[in-house]
Amino acid sequence: EPEVTQTPSHQVTQMGQEVILRCVPISNHLYFYWYRQILGQKVEFLVSFYNNEISEKSEIFDDQFSVERPDGSNFTLKIRSTKLEDSAMYFCASILGSVSYNEQFFGPGTRLTVL
Amino acid sequence: QQQVKQSPQSLIVQKGGISIINCAYENTAFDYFPWYQQFPGKGPALLIAIRPDVSEKKEGRFTISFNKSAKQFSLHIMDSQPGDSATYFCAAKAGGFKTIFGAGTRLFVKA
């Protein structure tokens, strides 16, 4: 069964450092998302990406964040200068098309710890 | 308007019992209501979903009841099992846009 994969599974970084979280969405999917989940809290939308551009972003997704699809398979989330409050699980997701009932597949997540 | 309100925050049920989790929404543009199950250290996984033109959907032991006029929907887990112990999120979507998650319910099923 196709799945979304994410690397690394756990990233530890110092405050102020840049991190890049990587995702490989399901190959024929067209819409890509990043969500985050602070420990014990709900899953929050960060950004959606379609046709090589951001289609929507939340207020959390400020200038410190950027996304990129550098090739035909990878989808990355970059945090330019990490803060303590960026510590969370980051989930990548992908979906086949724009119809709402297309299932959104989530990756296993990357746990980001900012020290 | 974009929120999905979920209750209870946590739930303890005896094995074989019925687990009920409730959600409410405001935005009438939402047209798809999935429920996700999440185990510790894992990503959310789609459990069951419903569209607003249907009042109930059942898949095995899991049933969604949907009340469009009240803008409420709920998940019922029949014959709850210890393996059902997880966090459950209701959610809502409009088109291909973001999924809005509820706050989550931690379910513990006692053996």
PDB file of C-alpha atoms in Angstrom:
ATOM      1  CA  GLU A   1       0.000   0.000   0.000  1.00  0.00           C
ATOM      2  CA  PRO A   2       1.416   3.426  -0.891  1.00  0.00           C
ATOM      3  CA  GLU A   3       2.429   5.600   2.037  1.00  0.00           C
ATOM      4  CA  VAL A   4       3.817   9.001   2.896  1.00  0.00           C
ATOM      5  CA  THR A   5       7.325   8.812   4.316  1.00  0.00           C
ATOM      6  CA  GLN A   6       9.163  11.378   6.399  1.00  0.00           C
ATOM      7  CA  THR A   7      12.781  11.827   7.446  1.00  0.00           C
ATOM      8  CA  PRO A   8      14.266  12.131   9.930  1.00  0.00           C
ATOM      9  CA  SER A   9      12.007  10.557  12.533  1.00  0.00           C
ATOM     10  CA  HIS A  10      13.593  12.722  15.240  1.00  0.00           C
ATOM     11  CA  GLN A  11      15.587  15.929  14.858  1.00  0.00           C
ATOM     12  CA  VAL A  12      17.295  17.690  17.730  1.00  0.00           C
ATOM     13  CA  THR A  13      18.611  21.193  17.106  1.00  0.00           C
ATOM     14  CA  GLN A  14      19.832  24.249  18.923  1.00  0.00           C
ATOM     15  CA  MET A  15      17.704  27.368  19.058  1.00  0.00           C
ATOM     16  CA  GLY A  16      18.478  29.647  16.117  1.00  0.00           C
ATOM     17  CA  GLN A  17      19.604  26.844  13.836  1.00  0.00           C
ATOM     18  CA  GLU A  18      17.983  26.002  10.515  1.00  0.00           C
ATOM     19  CA  VAL A  19      16.267  22.666  10.033  1.00  0.00           C
ATOM     20  CA  ILE A  20      14.863  20.955   6.979  1.00  0.00           C
ATOM     21  CA  LEU A  21      12.213  18.298   7.370  1.00  0.00           C
ATOM     22  CA  ARG A  22      11.728  15.990   4.442  1.00  0.00           C
ATOM     23  CA  CYS A  23       8.720  14.182   3.085  1.00  0.00           C
ATOM     24  CA  VAL A  24       8.033  11.900   0.164  1.00  0.00           C
ATOM     25  CA  PRO A  25       4.307  12.101  -0.645  1.00  0.00           C
ATOM     26  CA  ILE A  26       2.415   9.357  -2.442  1.00  0.00           C
ATOM     27  CA  SER A  27       3.610   9.422  -6.031  1.00  0.00           C
ATOM     28  CA  ASN A  28       0.423  10.333  -7.927  1.00  0.00           C
ATOM     29  CA  HIS A  29      -0.854  12.816  -5.367  1.00  0.00           C
ATOM     30  CA  LEU A  30      -1.138  16.466  -6.294  1.00  0.00           C
ATOM     31  CA  TYR A  31      -1.770  18.345  -3.047  1.00  0.00           C
ATOM     32  CA  PHE A  32       0.720  18.427  -0.209  1.00  0.00           C
ATOM     33  CA  TYR A  33       0.416  19.662   3.350  1.00  0.00           C
ATOM     34  CA  TRP A  34       2.383  20.245   6.488  1.00  0.00           C
ATOM     35  CA  TYR A  35       0.763  20.076   9.911  1.00  0.00           C
ATOM     36  CA  ARG A  36       2.242  20.278  13.351  1.00  0.00           C
ATOM     37  CA  GLN A  37       1.201  18.855  16.701  1.00  0.00           C
ATOM     38  CA  ILE A  38       2.611  20.217  19.923  1.00  0.00           C
ATOM     39  CA  LEU A  39       2.819  17.442  22.504  1.00  0.00           C
ATOM     40  CA  GLY A  40      -0.631  16.567  23.828  1.00  0.00           C
ATOM     41  CA  GLN A  41      -2.405  19.107  21.662  1.00  0.00           C
ATOM     42  CA  LYS A  42      -4.396  19.035  18.455  1.00  0.00           C
ATOM     43  CA  VAL A  43      -3.052  18.778  14.939  1.00  0.00           C
ATOM     44  CA  GLU A  44      -2.683  22.250  13.415  1.00  0.00           C
ATOM     45  CA  PHE A  45      -2.534  23.140   9.746  1.00  0.00           C
ATOM     46  CA  LEU A  46       0.594  24.957   8.580  1.00  0.00           C
ATOM     47  CA  VAL A  47       0.563  25.093   4.792  1.00  0.00           C
ATOM     48  CA  SER A  48      -0.818  23.519   1.646  1.00  0.00           C
ATOM     49  CA  PHE A  49       1.046  23.286  -1.639  1.00  0.00           C
ATOM     50  CA  TYR A  50      -0.242  22.649  -5.135  1.00  0.00           C
ATOM     51  CA  ASN A  51       1.205  23.112  -8.589  1.00  0.00           C
ATOM     52  CA  ASN A  52       4.535  24.249  -7.154  1.00  0.00           C
ATOM     53  CA  GLU A  53       3.159  27.042  -5.074  1.00  0.00           C
ATOM     54  CA  ILE A  54       1.606  27.645  -1.685  1.00  0.00           C
ATOM     55  CA  SER A  55      -2.177  27.507  -1.937  1.00  0.00           C
ATOM     56  CA  GLU A  56      -2.929  28.338   1.669  1.00  0.00           C
ATOM     57  CA  LYS A  57      -1.028  28.986   4.880  1.00  0.00           C
ATOM     58  CA  SER A  58      -1.941  29.531   8.495  1.00  0.00           C
ATOM     59  CA  GLU A  59      -0.894  32.338  10.803  1.00  0.00           C
ATOM     60  CA  ILE A  60       1.662  29.947  12.299  1.00  0.00           C
ATOM     61  CA  PHE A  61       3.469  29.760   8.947  1.00  0.00           C
ATOM     62  CA  ASP A  62       5.416  33.005   9.211  1.00  0.00           C
ATOM     63  CA  ASP A  63       8.550  34.176   7.412  1.00  0.00           C
ATOM     64  CA  GLN A  64      10.664  31.662   9.321  1.00  0.00           C
ATOM     65  CA  PHE A  65       8.983  28.831   7.445  1.00  0.00           C
ATOM     66  CA  SER A  66       9.269  27.862   3.812  1.00  0.00           C
ATOM     67  CA  VAL A  67       8.297  24.873   1.713  1.00  0.00           C
ATOM     68  CA  GLU A  68       9.737  23.489  -1.452  1.00  0.00           C
ATOM     69  CA  ARG A  69       9.270  20.660  -3.871  1.00  0.00           C
ATOM     70  CA  PRO A  70      12.842  20.458  -5.168  1.00  0.00           C
ATOM     71  CA  ASP A  71      12.208  17.503  -7.453  1.00  0.00           C
ATOM     72  CA  GLY A  72       9.370  15.251  -8.498  1.00  0.00           C
ATOM     73  CA  SER A  73       9.250  13.296  -5.274  1.00  0.00           C
ATOM     74  CA  ASN A  74      10.390  15.282  -2.234  1.00  0.00           C
ATOM     75  CA  PHE A  75       8.488  17.947  -0.314  1.00  0.00           C
ATOM     76  CA  THR A  76      10.416  19.869   2.332  1.00  0.00           C
ATOM     77  CA  LEU A  77       9.648  22.172   5.217  1.00  0.00           C
ATOM     78  CA  LYS A  78      12.422  24.547   6.249  1.00  0.00           C
ATOM     79  CA  ILE A  79      12.495  26.462   9.499  1.00  0.00           C
ATOM     80  CA  ARG A  80      15.091  29.180   9.140  1.00  0.00           C
ATOM     81  CA  SER A  81      15.850  30.051  12.747  1.00  0.00           C
ATOM     82  CA  THR A  82      14.262  27.630  15.172  1.00  0.00           C
ATOM     83  CA  LYS A  83      12.665  28.741  18.416  1.00  0.00           C
ATOM     84  CA  LEU A  84      11.912  26.700  21.525  1.00  0.00           C
ATOM     85  CA  GLU A  85       8.211  26.852  20.693  1.00  0.00           C
ATOM     86  CA  ASP A  86       8.835  25.130  17.349  1.00  0.00           C
ATOM     87  CA  SER A  87       9.324  21.880  19.264  1.00  0.00           C
ATOM     88  CA  ALA A  88       6.540  19.631  18.020  1.00  0.00           C
ATOM     89  CA  MET A  89       5.678  16.692  15.783  1.00  0.00           C
ATOM     90  CA  TYR A  90       5.536  17.759  12.159  1.00  0.00           C
ATOM     91  CA  PHE A  91       3.349  15.728   9.845  1.00  0.00           C
ATOM     92  CA  CYS A  92       3.399  15.762   6.089  1.00  0.00           C
ATOM     93  CA  ALA A  93       0.252  14.749   4.228  1.00  0.00           C
ATOM     94  CA  SER A  94      -0.797  14.314   0.646  1.00  0.00           C
ATOM     95  CA  ILE A  95      -4.034  13.954  -1.242  1.00  0.00           C
ATOM     96  CA  LEU A  96      -4.883  12.824  -4.734  1.00  0.00           C
ATOM     97  CA  GLY A  97      -7.093  15.696  -5.830  1.00  0.00           C
ATOM     98  CA  SER A  98      -9.134  18.673  -4.779  1.00  0.00           C
ATOM     99  CA  VAL A  99     -12.344  16.824  -4.010  1.00  0.00           C
ATOM    100  CA  SER A 100     -12.938  16.981  -0.270  1.00  0.00           C
ATOM    101  CA  TYR A 101     -13.605  13.268   0.175  1.00  0.00           C
ATOM    102  CA  ASN A 102     -10.262  12.235  -1.273  1.00  0.00           C
ATOM    103  CA  GLU A 103      -8.479  10.633   1.655  1.00  0.00           C
ATOM    104  CA  GLN A 104      -5.639  12.646   3.122  1.00  0.00           C
ATOM    105  CA  PHE A 105      -2.716  10.375   3.938  1.00  0.00           C
ATOM    106  CA  PHE A 106      -0.430  11.373   6.780  1.00  0.00           C
ATOM    107  CA  GLY A 107       3.187  10.439   7.215  1.00  0.00           C
ATOM    108  CA  PRO A 108       4.548   9.078  10.513  1.00  0.00           C
ATOM    109  CA  GLY A 109       5.881  12.488  11.511  1.00  0.00           C
ATOM    110  CA  THR A 110       9.186  14.072  12.487  1.00  0.00           C
ATOM    111  CA  ARG A 111       9.662  14.927  16.126  1.00  0.00           C
ATOM    112  CA  LEU A 112      11.516  18.249  16.287  1.00  0.00           C
ATOM    113  CA  THR A 113      13.178  19.132  19.569  1.00  0.00           C
ATOM    114  CA  VAL A 114      14.643  22.621  19.883  1.00  0.00           C
ATOM    115  CA  LEU A 115      17.055  23.077  22.791  1.00  0.00           C
TER     116      LEU A 115
ATOM    117  CA  GLN B   1     -15.950  29.790  12.215  1.00  0.00           C
ATOM    118  CA  GLN B   2     -13.070  27.535  11.318  1.00  0.00           C
ATOM    119  CA  GLN B   3     -13.143  25.644  14.596  1.00  0.00           C
ATOM    120  CA  VAL B   4     -14.314  22.145  15.275  1.00  0.00           C
ATOM    121  CA  LYS B   5     -15.214  21.648  18.934  1.00  0.00           C
ATOM    122  CA  GLN B   6     -14.713  18.160  20.351  1.00  0.00           C
ATOM    123  CA  SER B   7     -15.715  16.556  23.626  1.00  0.00           C
ATOM    124  CA  PRO B   8     -14.924  14.916  25.936  1.00  0.00           C
ATOM    125  CA  GLN B   9     -11.216  15.518  26.338  1.00  0.00           C
ATOM    126  CA  SER B  10     -10.747  12.035  27.743  1.00  0.00           C
ATOM    127  CA  LEU B  11     -12.892   8.963  28.082  1.00  0.00           C
ATOM    128  CA  ILE B  12     -12.598   5.724  30.013  1.00  0.00           C
ATOM    129  CA  VAL B  13     -14.789   2.840  28.913  1.00  0.00           C
ATOM    130  CA  GLN B  14     -15.047  -0.761  30.022  1.00  0.00           C
ATOM    131  CA  LYS B  15     -14.240  -3.463  27.492  1.00  0.00           C
ATOM    132  CA  GLY B  16     -17.391  -4.239  25.532  1.00  0.00           C
ATOM    133  CA  GLY B  17     -18.914  -0.848  26.234  1.00  0.00           C
ATOM    134  CA  ILE B  18     -19.843   1.949  23.859  1.00  0.00           C
ATOM    135  CA  SER B  19     -17.501   4.907  23.399  1.00  0.00           C
ATOM    136  CA  ILE B  20     -19.129   8.137  22.225  1.00  0.00           C
ATOM    137  CA  ILE B  21     -17.246  11.229  21.105  1.00  0.00           C
ATOM    138  CA  ASN B  22     -19.032  14.400  20.030  1.00  0.00           C
ATOM    139  CA  CYS B  23     -18.083  17.237  17.709  1.00  0.00           C
ATOM    140  CA  ALA B  24     -19.669  20.473  16.550  1.00  0.00           C
ATOM    141  CA  TYR B  25     -18.820  22.927  13.789  1.00  0.00           C
ATOM    142  CA  GLU B  26     -19.933  26.336  12.548  1.00  0.00           C
ATOM    143  CA  ASN B  27     -18.741  26.652   8.980  1.00  0.00           C
ATOM    144  CA  THR B  28     -21.458  25.439   6.612  1.00  0.00           C
ATOM    145  CA  ALA B  29     -18.885  25.239   3.803  1.00  0.00           C
ATOM    146  CA  PHE B  30     -17.452  22.092   5.364  1.00  0.00           C
ATOM    147  CA  ASP B  31     -18.494  19.167   3.212  1.00  0.00           C
ATOM    148  CA  TYR B  32     -16.476  16.262   4.530  1.00  0.00           C
ATOM    149  CA  PHE B  33     -16.092  15.070   8.098  1.00  0.00           C
ATOM    150  CA  PRO B  34     -13.375  12.499   8.766  1.00  0.00           C
ATOM    151  CA  TRP B  35     -12.421  10.884  12.039  1.00  0.00           C
ATOM    152  CA  TYR B  36      -8.787  10.075  12.669  1.00  0.00           C
ATOM    153  CA  GLN B  37      -7.252   7.598  15.084  1.00  0.00           C
ATOM    154  CA  GLN B  38      -3.794   8.294  16.426  1.00  0.00           C
ATOM    155  CA  PHE B  39      -1.579   5.981  18.448  1.00  0.00           C
ATOM    156  CA  PRO B  40       1.357   7.388  20.411  1.00  0.00           C
ATOM    157  CA  GLY B  41       4.286   8.265  18.161  1.00  0.00           C
ATOM    158  CA  LYS B  42       2.292   7.769  14.981  1.00  0.00           C
ATOM    159  CA  GLY B  43       0.576  10.038  12.498  1.00  0.00           C
ATOM    160  CA  PRO B  44      -3.203  10.357  12.351  1.00  0.00           C
ATOM    161  CA  ALA B  45      -4.855   7.600  10.328  1.00  0.00           C
ATOM    162  CA  LEU B  46      -8.258   7.909   8.729  1.00  0.00           C
ATOM    163  CA  LEU B  47     -10.802   5.790  10.595  1.00  0.00           C
ATOM    164  CA  ILE B  48     -14.124   6.642   9.009  1.00  0.00           C
ATOM    165  CA  ALA B  49     -15.624   9.663   7.277  1.00  0.00           C
ATOM    166  CA  ILE B  50     -19.006  11.048   6.307  1.00  0.00           C
ATOM    167  CA  ARG B  51     -20.440  13.596   3.917  1.00  0.00           C
ATOM    168  CA  PRO B  52     -23.266  15.893   5.068  1.00  0.00           C
ATOM    169  CA  ASP B  53     -25.858  14.403   2.740  1.00  0.00           C
ATOM    170  CA  VAL B  54     -25.845  11.243   4.868  1.00  0.00           C
ATOM    171  CA  SER B  55     -27.104  11.015   8.466  1.00  0.00           C
ATOM    172  CA  GLU B  56     -25.248   7.890   9.471  1.00  0.00           C
ATOM    173  CA  LYS B  57     -22.344   5.779   8.299  1.00  0.00           C
ATOM    174  CA  LYS B  58     -21.289   2.479   9.781  1.00  0.00           C
ATOM    175  CA  GLU B  59     -18.089   0.548   9.231  1.00  0.00           C
ATOM    176  CA  GLY B  60     -17.729  -2.477  11.447  1.00  0.00           C
ATOM    177  CA  ARG B  61     -17.845  -1.351  15.082  1.00  0.00           C
ATOM    178  CA  PHE B  62     -17.491   2.325  14.160  1.00  0.00           C
ATOM    179  CA  THR B  63     -20.494   4.545  13.386  1.00  0.00           C
ATOM    180  CA  ILE B  64     -20.702   8.240  12.594  1.00  0.00           C
ATOM    181  CA  SER B  65     -23.977   9.995  13.306  1.00  0.00           C
ATOM    182  CA  PHE B  66     -24.414  13.330  11.545  1.00  0.00           C
ATOM    183  CA  ASN B  67     -26.957  16.056  12.322  1.00  0.00           C
ATOM    184  CA  LYS B  68     -26.685  18.698   9.635  1.00  0.00           C
ATOM    185  CA  SER B  69     -29.263  21.088  11.110  1.00  0.00           C
ATOM    186  CA  ALA B  70     -27.537  21.064  14.503  1.00  0.00           C
ATOM    187  CA  LYS B  71     -24.056  21.098  12.905  1.00  0.00           C
ATOM    188  CA  GLN B  72     -23.028  18.203  15.090  1.00  0.00           C
ATOM    189  CA  PHE B  73     -21.564  14.791  14.468  1.00  0.00           C
ATOM    190  CA  SER B  74     -20.427  11.990  16.678  1.00  0.00           C
ATOM    191  CA  LEU B  75     -18.402   8.795  16.645  1.00  0.00           C
ATOM    192  CA  HIS B  76     -19.731   5.680  18.320  1.00  0.00           C
ATOM    193  CA  ILE B  77     -17.412   2.756  18.955  1.00  0.00           C
ATOM    194  CA  MET B  78     -19.439  -0.343  19.746  1.00  0.00           C
ATOM    195  CA  ASP B  79     -18.011  -3.242  21.740  1.00  0.00           C
ATOM    196  CA  SER B  80     -14.949  -1.161  22.634  1.00  0.00           C
ATOM    197  CA  GLN B  81     -11.707  -3.126  22.922  1.00  0.00           C
ATOM    198  CA  PRO B  82      -8.398  -2.368  24.676  1.00  0.00           C
ATOM    199  CA  GLY B  83      -6.816  -2.083  21.215  1.00  0.00           C
ATOM    200  CA  ASP B  84      -9.107   0.880  20.541  1.00  0.00           C
ATOM    201  CA  SER B  85      -7.247   2.868  23.203  1.00  0.00           C
ATOM    202  CA  ALA B  86      -5.896   5.845  21.256  1.00  0.00           C
ATOM    203  CA  THR B  87      -6.539   9.511  20.635  1.00  0.00           C
ATOM    204  CA  TYR B  88      -9.431  10.255  18.310  1.00  0.00           C
ATOM    205  CA  PHE B  89      -9.752  13.459  16.332  1.00  0.00           C
ATOM    206  CA  CYS B  90     -12.822  14.637  14.534  1.00  0.00           C
ATOM    207  CA  ALA B  91     -12.118  16.908  11.602  1.00  0.00           C
ATOM    208  CA  ALA B  92     -13.747  18.888   8.840  1.00  0.00           C
ATOM    209  CA  LYS B  93     -12.772  19.867   5.320  1.00  0.00           C
ATOM    210  CA  ALA B  94     -14.079  22.081   2.565  1.00  0.00           C
ATOM    211  CA  GLY B  95     -12.900  21.015  -0.856  1.00  0.00           C
ATOM    212  CA  GLY B  96      -9.206  20.293  -1.278  1.00  0.00           C
ATOM    213  CA  PHE B  97      -8.237  22.715   1.412  1.00  0.00           C
ATOM    214  CA  LYS B  98      -6.821  22.181   4.850  1.00  0.00           C
ATOM    215  CA  THR B  99      -8.266  19.767   7.358  1.00  0.00           C
ATOM    216  CA  ILE B 100      -9.439  21.414  10.570  1.00  0.00           C
ATOM    217  CA  PHE B 101      -8.971  19.121  13.541  1.00  0.00           C
ATOM    218  CA  GLY B 102     -10.827  18.992  16.810  1.00  0.00           C
ATOM    219  CA  ALA B 103      -8.872  19.046  20.048  1.00  0.00           C
ATOM    220  CA  GLY B 104      -8.828  15.248  20.353  1.00  0.00           C
ATOM    221  CA  THR B 105     -10.250  12.704  22.780  1.00  0.00           C
ATOM    222  CA  ARG B 106      -8.003  10.282  24.630  1.00  0.00           C
ATOM    223  CA  LEU B 107      -9.862   6.992  24.870  1.00  0.00           C
ATOM    224  CA  PHE B 108      -8.821   4.327  27.330  1.00  0.00           C
ATOM    225  CA  VAL B 109     -10.623   0.993  27.232  1.00  0.00           C
ATOM    226  CA  LYS B 110     -10.242  -0.999  30.426  1.00  0.00           C
ATOM    227  CA  ALA B 111      -9.824  -4.736  30.038  1.00  0.00           C
TER     228      ALA B 111
END
